[in-house]
Short mmCIF file of C-alpha atoms in Angstrom, two decimals:
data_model
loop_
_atom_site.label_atom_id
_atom_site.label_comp_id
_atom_site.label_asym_id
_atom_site.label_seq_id
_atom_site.Cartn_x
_atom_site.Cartn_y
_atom_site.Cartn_z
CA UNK J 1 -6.53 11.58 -19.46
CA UNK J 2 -7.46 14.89 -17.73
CA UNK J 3 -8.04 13.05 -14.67
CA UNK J 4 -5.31 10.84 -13.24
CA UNK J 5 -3.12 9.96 -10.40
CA UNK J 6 -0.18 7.80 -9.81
CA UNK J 7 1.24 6.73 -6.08
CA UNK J 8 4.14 4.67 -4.52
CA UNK J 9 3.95 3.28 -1.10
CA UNK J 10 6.93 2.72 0.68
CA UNK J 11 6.94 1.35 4.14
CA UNK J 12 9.88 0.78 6.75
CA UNK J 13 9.23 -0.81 9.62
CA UNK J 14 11.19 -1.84 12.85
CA UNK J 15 10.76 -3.97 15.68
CA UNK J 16 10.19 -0.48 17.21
CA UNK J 17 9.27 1.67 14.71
CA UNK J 18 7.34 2.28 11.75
CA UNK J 19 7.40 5.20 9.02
CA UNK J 20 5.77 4.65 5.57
CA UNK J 21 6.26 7.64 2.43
CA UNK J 22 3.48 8.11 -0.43
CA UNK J 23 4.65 9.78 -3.02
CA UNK J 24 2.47 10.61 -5.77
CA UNK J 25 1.20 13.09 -9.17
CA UNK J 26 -2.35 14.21 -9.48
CA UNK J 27 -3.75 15.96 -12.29
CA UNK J 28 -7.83 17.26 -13.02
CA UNK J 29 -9.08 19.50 -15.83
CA UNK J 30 -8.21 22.32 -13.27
CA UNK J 31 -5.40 21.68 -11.09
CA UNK J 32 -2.05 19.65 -11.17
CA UNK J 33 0.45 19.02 -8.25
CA UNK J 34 2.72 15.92 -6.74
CA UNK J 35 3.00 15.42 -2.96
CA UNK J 36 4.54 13.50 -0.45
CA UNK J 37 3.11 12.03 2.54
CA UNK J 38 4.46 10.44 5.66
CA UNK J 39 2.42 8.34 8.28
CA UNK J 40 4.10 7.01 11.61
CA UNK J 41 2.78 5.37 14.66
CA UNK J 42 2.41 9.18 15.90
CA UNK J 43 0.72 10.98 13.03
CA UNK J 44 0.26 11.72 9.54
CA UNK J 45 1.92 14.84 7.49
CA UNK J 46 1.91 16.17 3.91
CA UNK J 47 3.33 18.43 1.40
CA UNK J 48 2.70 19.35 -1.57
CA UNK J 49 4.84 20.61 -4.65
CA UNK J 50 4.28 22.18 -8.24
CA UNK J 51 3.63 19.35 -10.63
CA UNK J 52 6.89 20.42 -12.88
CA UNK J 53 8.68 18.83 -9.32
CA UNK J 54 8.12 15.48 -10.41
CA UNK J 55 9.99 12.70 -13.07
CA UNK J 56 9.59 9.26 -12.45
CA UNK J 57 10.24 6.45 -14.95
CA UNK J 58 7.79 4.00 -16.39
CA UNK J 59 10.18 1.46 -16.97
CA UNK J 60 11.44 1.20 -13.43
CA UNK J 61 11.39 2.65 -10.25
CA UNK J 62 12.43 5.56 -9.89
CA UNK J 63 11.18 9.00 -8.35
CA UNK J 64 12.28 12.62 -7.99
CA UNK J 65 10.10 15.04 -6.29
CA UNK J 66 12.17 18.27 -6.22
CA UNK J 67 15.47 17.48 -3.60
CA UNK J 68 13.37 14.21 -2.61
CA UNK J 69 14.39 10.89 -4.07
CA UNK J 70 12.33 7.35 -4.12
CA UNK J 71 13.31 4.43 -5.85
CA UNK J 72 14.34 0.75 -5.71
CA UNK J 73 17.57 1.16 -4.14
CA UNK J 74 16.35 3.29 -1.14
CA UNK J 75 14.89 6.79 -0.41
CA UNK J 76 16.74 10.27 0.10
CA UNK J 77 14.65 12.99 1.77
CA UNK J 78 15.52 17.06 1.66
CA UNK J 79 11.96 18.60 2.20
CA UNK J 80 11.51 21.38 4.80
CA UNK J 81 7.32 22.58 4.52
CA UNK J 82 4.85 23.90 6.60
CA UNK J 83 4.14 20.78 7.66
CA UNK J 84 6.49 18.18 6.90
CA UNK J 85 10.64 18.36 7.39
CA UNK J 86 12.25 15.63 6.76
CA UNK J 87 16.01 14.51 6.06
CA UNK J 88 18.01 11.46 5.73
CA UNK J 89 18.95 8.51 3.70
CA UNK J 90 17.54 4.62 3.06
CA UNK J 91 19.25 2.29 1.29
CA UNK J 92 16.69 -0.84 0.62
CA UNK J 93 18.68 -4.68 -0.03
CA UNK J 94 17.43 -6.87 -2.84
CA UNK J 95 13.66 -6.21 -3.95
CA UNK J 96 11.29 -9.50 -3.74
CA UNK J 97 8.87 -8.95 -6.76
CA UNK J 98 5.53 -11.04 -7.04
CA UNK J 99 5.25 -13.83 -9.88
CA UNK J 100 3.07 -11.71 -12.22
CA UNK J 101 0.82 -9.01 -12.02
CA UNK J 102 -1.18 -8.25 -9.82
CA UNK J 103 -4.43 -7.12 -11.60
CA UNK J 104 -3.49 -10.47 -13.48
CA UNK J 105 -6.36 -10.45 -17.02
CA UNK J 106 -7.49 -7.31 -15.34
CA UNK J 107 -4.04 -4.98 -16.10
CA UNK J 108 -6.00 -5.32 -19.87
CA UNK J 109 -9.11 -3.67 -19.41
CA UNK J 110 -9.12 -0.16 -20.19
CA UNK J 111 -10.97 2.72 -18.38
CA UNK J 112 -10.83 1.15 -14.55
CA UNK J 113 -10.94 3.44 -11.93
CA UNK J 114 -7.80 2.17 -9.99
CA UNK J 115 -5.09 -0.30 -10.39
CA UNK J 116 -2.74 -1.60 -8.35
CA UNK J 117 0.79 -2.98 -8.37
CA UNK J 118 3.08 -4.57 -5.74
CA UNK J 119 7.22 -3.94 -5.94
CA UNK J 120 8.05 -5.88 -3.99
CA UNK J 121 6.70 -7.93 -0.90
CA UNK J 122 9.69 -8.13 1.28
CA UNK J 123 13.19 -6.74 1.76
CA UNK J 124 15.84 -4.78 3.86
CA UNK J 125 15.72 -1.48 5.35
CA UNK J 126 19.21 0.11 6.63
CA UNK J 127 19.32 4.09 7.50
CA UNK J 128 17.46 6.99 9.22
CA UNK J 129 15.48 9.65 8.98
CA UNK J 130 14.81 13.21 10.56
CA UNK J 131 11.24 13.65 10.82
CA UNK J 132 9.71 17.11 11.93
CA UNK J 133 12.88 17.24 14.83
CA UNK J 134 12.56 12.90 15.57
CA UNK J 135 15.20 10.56 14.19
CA UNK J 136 14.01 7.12 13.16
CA UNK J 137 16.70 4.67 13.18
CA UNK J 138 16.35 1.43 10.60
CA UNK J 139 18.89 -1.28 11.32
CA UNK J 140 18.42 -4.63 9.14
CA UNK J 141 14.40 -3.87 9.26
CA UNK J 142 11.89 -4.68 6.61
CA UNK J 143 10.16 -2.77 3.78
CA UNK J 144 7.42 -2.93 1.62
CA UNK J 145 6.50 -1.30 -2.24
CA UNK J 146 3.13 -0.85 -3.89
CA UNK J 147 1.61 1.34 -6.05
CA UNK J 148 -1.53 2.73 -7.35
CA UNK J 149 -3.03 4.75 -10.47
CA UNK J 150 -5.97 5.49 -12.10
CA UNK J 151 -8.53 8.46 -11.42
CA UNK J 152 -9.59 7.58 -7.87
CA UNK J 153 -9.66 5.35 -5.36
CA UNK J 154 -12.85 2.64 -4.60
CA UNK J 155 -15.42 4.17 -3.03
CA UNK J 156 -15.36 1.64 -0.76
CA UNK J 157 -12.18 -1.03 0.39
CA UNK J 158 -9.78 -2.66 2.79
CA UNK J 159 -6.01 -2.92 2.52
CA UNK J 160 -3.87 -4.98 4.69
CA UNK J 161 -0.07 -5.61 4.57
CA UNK J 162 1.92 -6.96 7.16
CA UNK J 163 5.85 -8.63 7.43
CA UNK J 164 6.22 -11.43 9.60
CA UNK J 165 9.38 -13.29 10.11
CA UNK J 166 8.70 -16.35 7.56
CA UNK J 167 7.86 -13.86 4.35
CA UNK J 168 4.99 -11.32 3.96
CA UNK J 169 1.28 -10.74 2.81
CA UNK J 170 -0.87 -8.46 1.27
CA UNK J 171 -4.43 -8.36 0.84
CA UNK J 172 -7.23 -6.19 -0.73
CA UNK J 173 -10.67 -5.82 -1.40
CA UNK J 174 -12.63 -3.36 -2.77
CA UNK J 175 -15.93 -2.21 -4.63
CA UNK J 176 -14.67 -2.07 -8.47
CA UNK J 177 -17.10 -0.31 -10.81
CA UNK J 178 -17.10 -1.26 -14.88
CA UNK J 179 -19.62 0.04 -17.17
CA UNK J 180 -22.69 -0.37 -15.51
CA UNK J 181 -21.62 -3.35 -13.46
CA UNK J 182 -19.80 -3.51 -10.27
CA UNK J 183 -18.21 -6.36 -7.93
CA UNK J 184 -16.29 -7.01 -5.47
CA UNK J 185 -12.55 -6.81 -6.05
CA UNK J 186 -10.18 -9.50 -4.67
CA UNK J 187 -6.55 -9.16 -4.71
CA UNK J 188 -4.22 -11.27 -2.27
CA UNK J 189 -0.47 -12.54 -2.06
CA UNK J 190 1.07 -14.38 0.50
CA UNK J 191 4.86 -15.04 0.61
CA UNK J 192 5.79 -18.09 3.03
CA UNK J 193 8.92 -20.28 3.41
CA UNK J 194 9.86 -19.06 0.33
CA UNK J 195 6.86 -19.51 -1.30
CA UNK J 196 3.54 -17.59 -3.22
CA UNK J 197 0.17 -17.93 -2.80
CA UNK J 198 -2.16 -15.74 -4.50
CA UNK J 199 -6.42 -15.46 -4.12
CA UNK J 200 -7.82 -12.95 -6.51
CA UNK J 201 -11.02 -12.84 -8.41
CA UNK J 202 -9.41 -13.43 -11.76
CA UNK J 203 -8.47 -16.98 -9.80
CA UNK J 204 -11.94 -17.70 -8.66
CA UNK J 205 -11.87 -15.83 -4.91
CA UNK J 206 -14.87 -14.79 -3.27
CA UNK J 207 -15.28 -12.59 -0.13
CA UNK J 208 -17.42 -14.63 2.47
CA UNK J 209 -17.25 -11.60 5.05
CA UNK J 210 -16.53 -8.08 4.49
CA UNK J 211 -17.77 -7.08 8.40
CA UNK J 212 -16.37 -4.93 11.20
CA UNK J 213 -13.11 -4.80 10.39
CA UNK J 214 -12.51 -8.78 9.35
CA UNK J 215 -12.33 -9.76 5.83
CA UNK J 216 -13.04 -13.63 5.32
CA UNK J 217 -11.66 -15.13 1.42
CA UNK J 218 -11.88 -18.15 -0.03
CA UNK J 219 -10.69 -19.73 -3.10
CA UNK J 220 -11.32 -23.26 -3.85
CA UNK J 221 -8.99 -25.14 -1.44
CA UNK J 222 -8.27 -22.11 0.30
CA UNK J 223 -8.95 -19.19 2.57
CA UNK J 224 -7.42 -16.27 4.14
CA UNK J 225 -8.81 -14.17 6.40
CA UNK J 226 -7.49 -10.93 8.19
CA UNK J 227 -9.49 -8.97 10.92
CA UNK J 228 -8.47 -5.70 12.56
CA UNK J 229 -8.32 -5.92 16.28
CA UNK J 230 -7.17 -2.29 17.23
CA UNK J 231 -7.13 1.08 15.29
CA UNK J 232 -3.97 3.12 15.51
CA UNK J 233 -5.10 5.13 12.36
CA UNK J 234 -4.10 8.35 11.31
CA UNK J 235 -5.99 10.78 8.19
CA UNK J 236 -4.22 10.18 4.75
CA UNK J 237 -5.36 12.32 1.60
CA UNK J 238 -6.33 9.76 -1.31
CA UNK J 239 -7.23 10.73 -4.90
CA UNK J 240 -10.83 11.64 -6.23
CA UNK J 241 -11.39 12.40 -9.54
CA UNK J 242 -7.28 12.31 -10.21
CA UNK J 243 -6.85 15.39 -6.62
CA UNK J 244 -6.32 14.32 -3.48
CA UNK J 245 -9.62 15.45 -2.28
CA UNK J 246 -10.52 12.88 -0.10
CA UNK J 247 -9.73 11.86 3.48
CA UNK J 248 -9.04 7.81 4.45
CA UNK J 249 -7.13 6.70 7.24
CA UNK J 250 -4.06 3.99 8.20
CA UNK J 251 -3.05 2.22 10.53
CA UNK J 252 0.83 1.99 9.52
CA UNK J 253 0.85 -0.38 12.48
CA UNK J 254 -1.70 -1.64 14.62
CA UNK J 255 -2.98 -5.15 16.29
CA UNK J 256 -4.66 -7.77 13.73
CA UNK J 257 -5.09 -10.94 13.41
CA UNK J 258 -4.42 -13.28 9.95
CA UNK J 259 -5.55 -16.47 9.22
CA UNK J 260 -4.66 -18.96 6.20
CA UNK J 261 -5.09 -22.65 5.45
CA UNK J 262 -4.95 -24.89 2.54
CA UNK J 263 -6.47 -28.08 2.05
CA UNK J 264 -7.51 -28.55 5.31
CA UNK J 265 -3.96 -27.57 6.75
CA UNK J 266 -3.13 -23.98 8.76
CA UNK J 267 -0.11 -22.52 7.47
CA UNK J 268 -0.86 -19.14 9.52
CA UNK J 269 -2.39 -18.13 12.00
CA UNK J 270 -0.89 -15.47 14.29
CA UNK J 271 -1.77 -12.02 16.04
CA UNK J 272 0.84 -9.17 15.49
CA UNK J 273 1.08 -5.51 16.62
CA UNK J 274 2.66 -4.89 13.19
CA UNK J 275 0.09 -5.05 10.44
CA UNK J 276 -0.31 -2.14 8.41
CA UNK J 277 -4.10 -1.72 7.76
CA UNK J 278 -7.11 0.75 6.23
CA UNK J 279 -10.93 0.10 6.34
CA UNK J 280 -13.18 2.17 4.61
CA UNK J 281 -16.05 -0.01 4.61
CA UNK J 282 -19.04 1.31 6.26
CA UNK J 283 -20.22 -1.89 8.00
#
């Protein structure tokens, strides 16, 4: 494929604190590179590195971007760059891994602009980092792992993810050409009390609301809803066309609300200051 990309999202996040790493390949018919990027409650920051920089294994996790290491065990950082220096060590406890696929039926249609994956929902975050002259400090906190590849990102889409103290939840929606056709993409997990609920489109979901900042599903029996109460975003490059051309932005942590009940019963419903949240709708 002359155009592709491939990303890994890895988010720490403290009662205090919040630093999530992208670290991804991009390649066109012209150009090739691999970057890392780092968004905190402060700011965003980038760079970039020569493609040959980059190995990373398809049959697990596992990432090397020149002195840089990412993986399922934890992170190592030695960058220094115009705009990004960071240092230190994370060492990540036991992974909690979704039931199946995420792009369930989907992960078997060929030519789709952008797939997703999840590593894993939940799980321990121990160690610190030096960021551009700032130590962040990680101390029993949690962490988070997706990833994405394809050629670009939707044109249009929402992404939430937030930890709370009974399990975790992740939720996405997005504008999904194919062929001539397109739709709107579901994809949602929820991890509670130890256990999984998933709305997706493959499962029957259907977006009620897509509307200033609140997304509204519902799946037979159930529905899920997040909204975004405050922005705390900050300008991430995302791919286009397999470069990362374009400008979104996060929120690694900002105020939201979440919503879920089924059959008739509320089994969340909170505020937090800790969801993790983009919106590139333009409505």
């Amino acid at each position: 494929m002359n155009e592709y990309f491939c990303g890994w999202y890895f988010k720490c996040q403290s009662d205090s604190e919040t630093l999530a790493v992208i670290a991804a390949s991009h390649k066109s018919k012209i150009k090739r590179y691999c970057s890392l990027q780092v968004i905190t409650d402060e700011a965003s920051f980038i760079a970039k590195f020569p493609y040959k920089y980059i190995q990373h294994q398809k049959s697990n996790l596992h990432i090397n971007i020149s002195k840089n290491y990412l993986g399922e065990n934890g992170m190592t950082f030695d960058t220094v760059s115009p705009d990004l220096e960071i240092s230190g060590n994370i060492i990540f406890g036991d992974l909690t891994p979704i039931k199946y696929d995420i792009m369930g039926p989907f992960c078997y249609v060929p030519f789709m602009e952008c797939r997703h994956s999840v590593v894993s929902m939940k799980h321990t975050v121990n160690g610190n980092i030096y960021l551009n002259g700032r130590r962040y400090d990680f101390i029993n906190a949690k962490g988070y792992i997706e990833g994405d590849r394809g050629r670009s990102f939707p044109k249009e889409y929402a992404w939430t993810q937030c930890c709370f103290e009974s399990g975790s939840l992740m939720l996405s929606v997005a504008s999904i050409p194919l062929g001539n056709y397109e739709f709107t993409g579901i994809i949602a997990v929820i991890h509670l009390n130890g256990k999984e609920y998933r709305l997706a489109t493959y499962l029957g979901a259907k977006a009620s609301k897509i509307k200033n900042g609140e997304i509204i599903i519902t799946q037979r029996n159930m529905t899920f809803s997040a909204k975004l109460l405050d922005k705390n975003s900050h300008p991430l490059s995302a791919p286009s066309c397999g470069l990362m051309n374009r400008t979104i932005h996060e929120s690694a942590s900002c105020r939201a609300y979440y919503y879920f009940q089924k059959n008739g019963h509320t089994l969340l419903n909170f505020e937090t200051s800790k969801a993790s949240f983009e919106y590139e709708y333009s409505i």
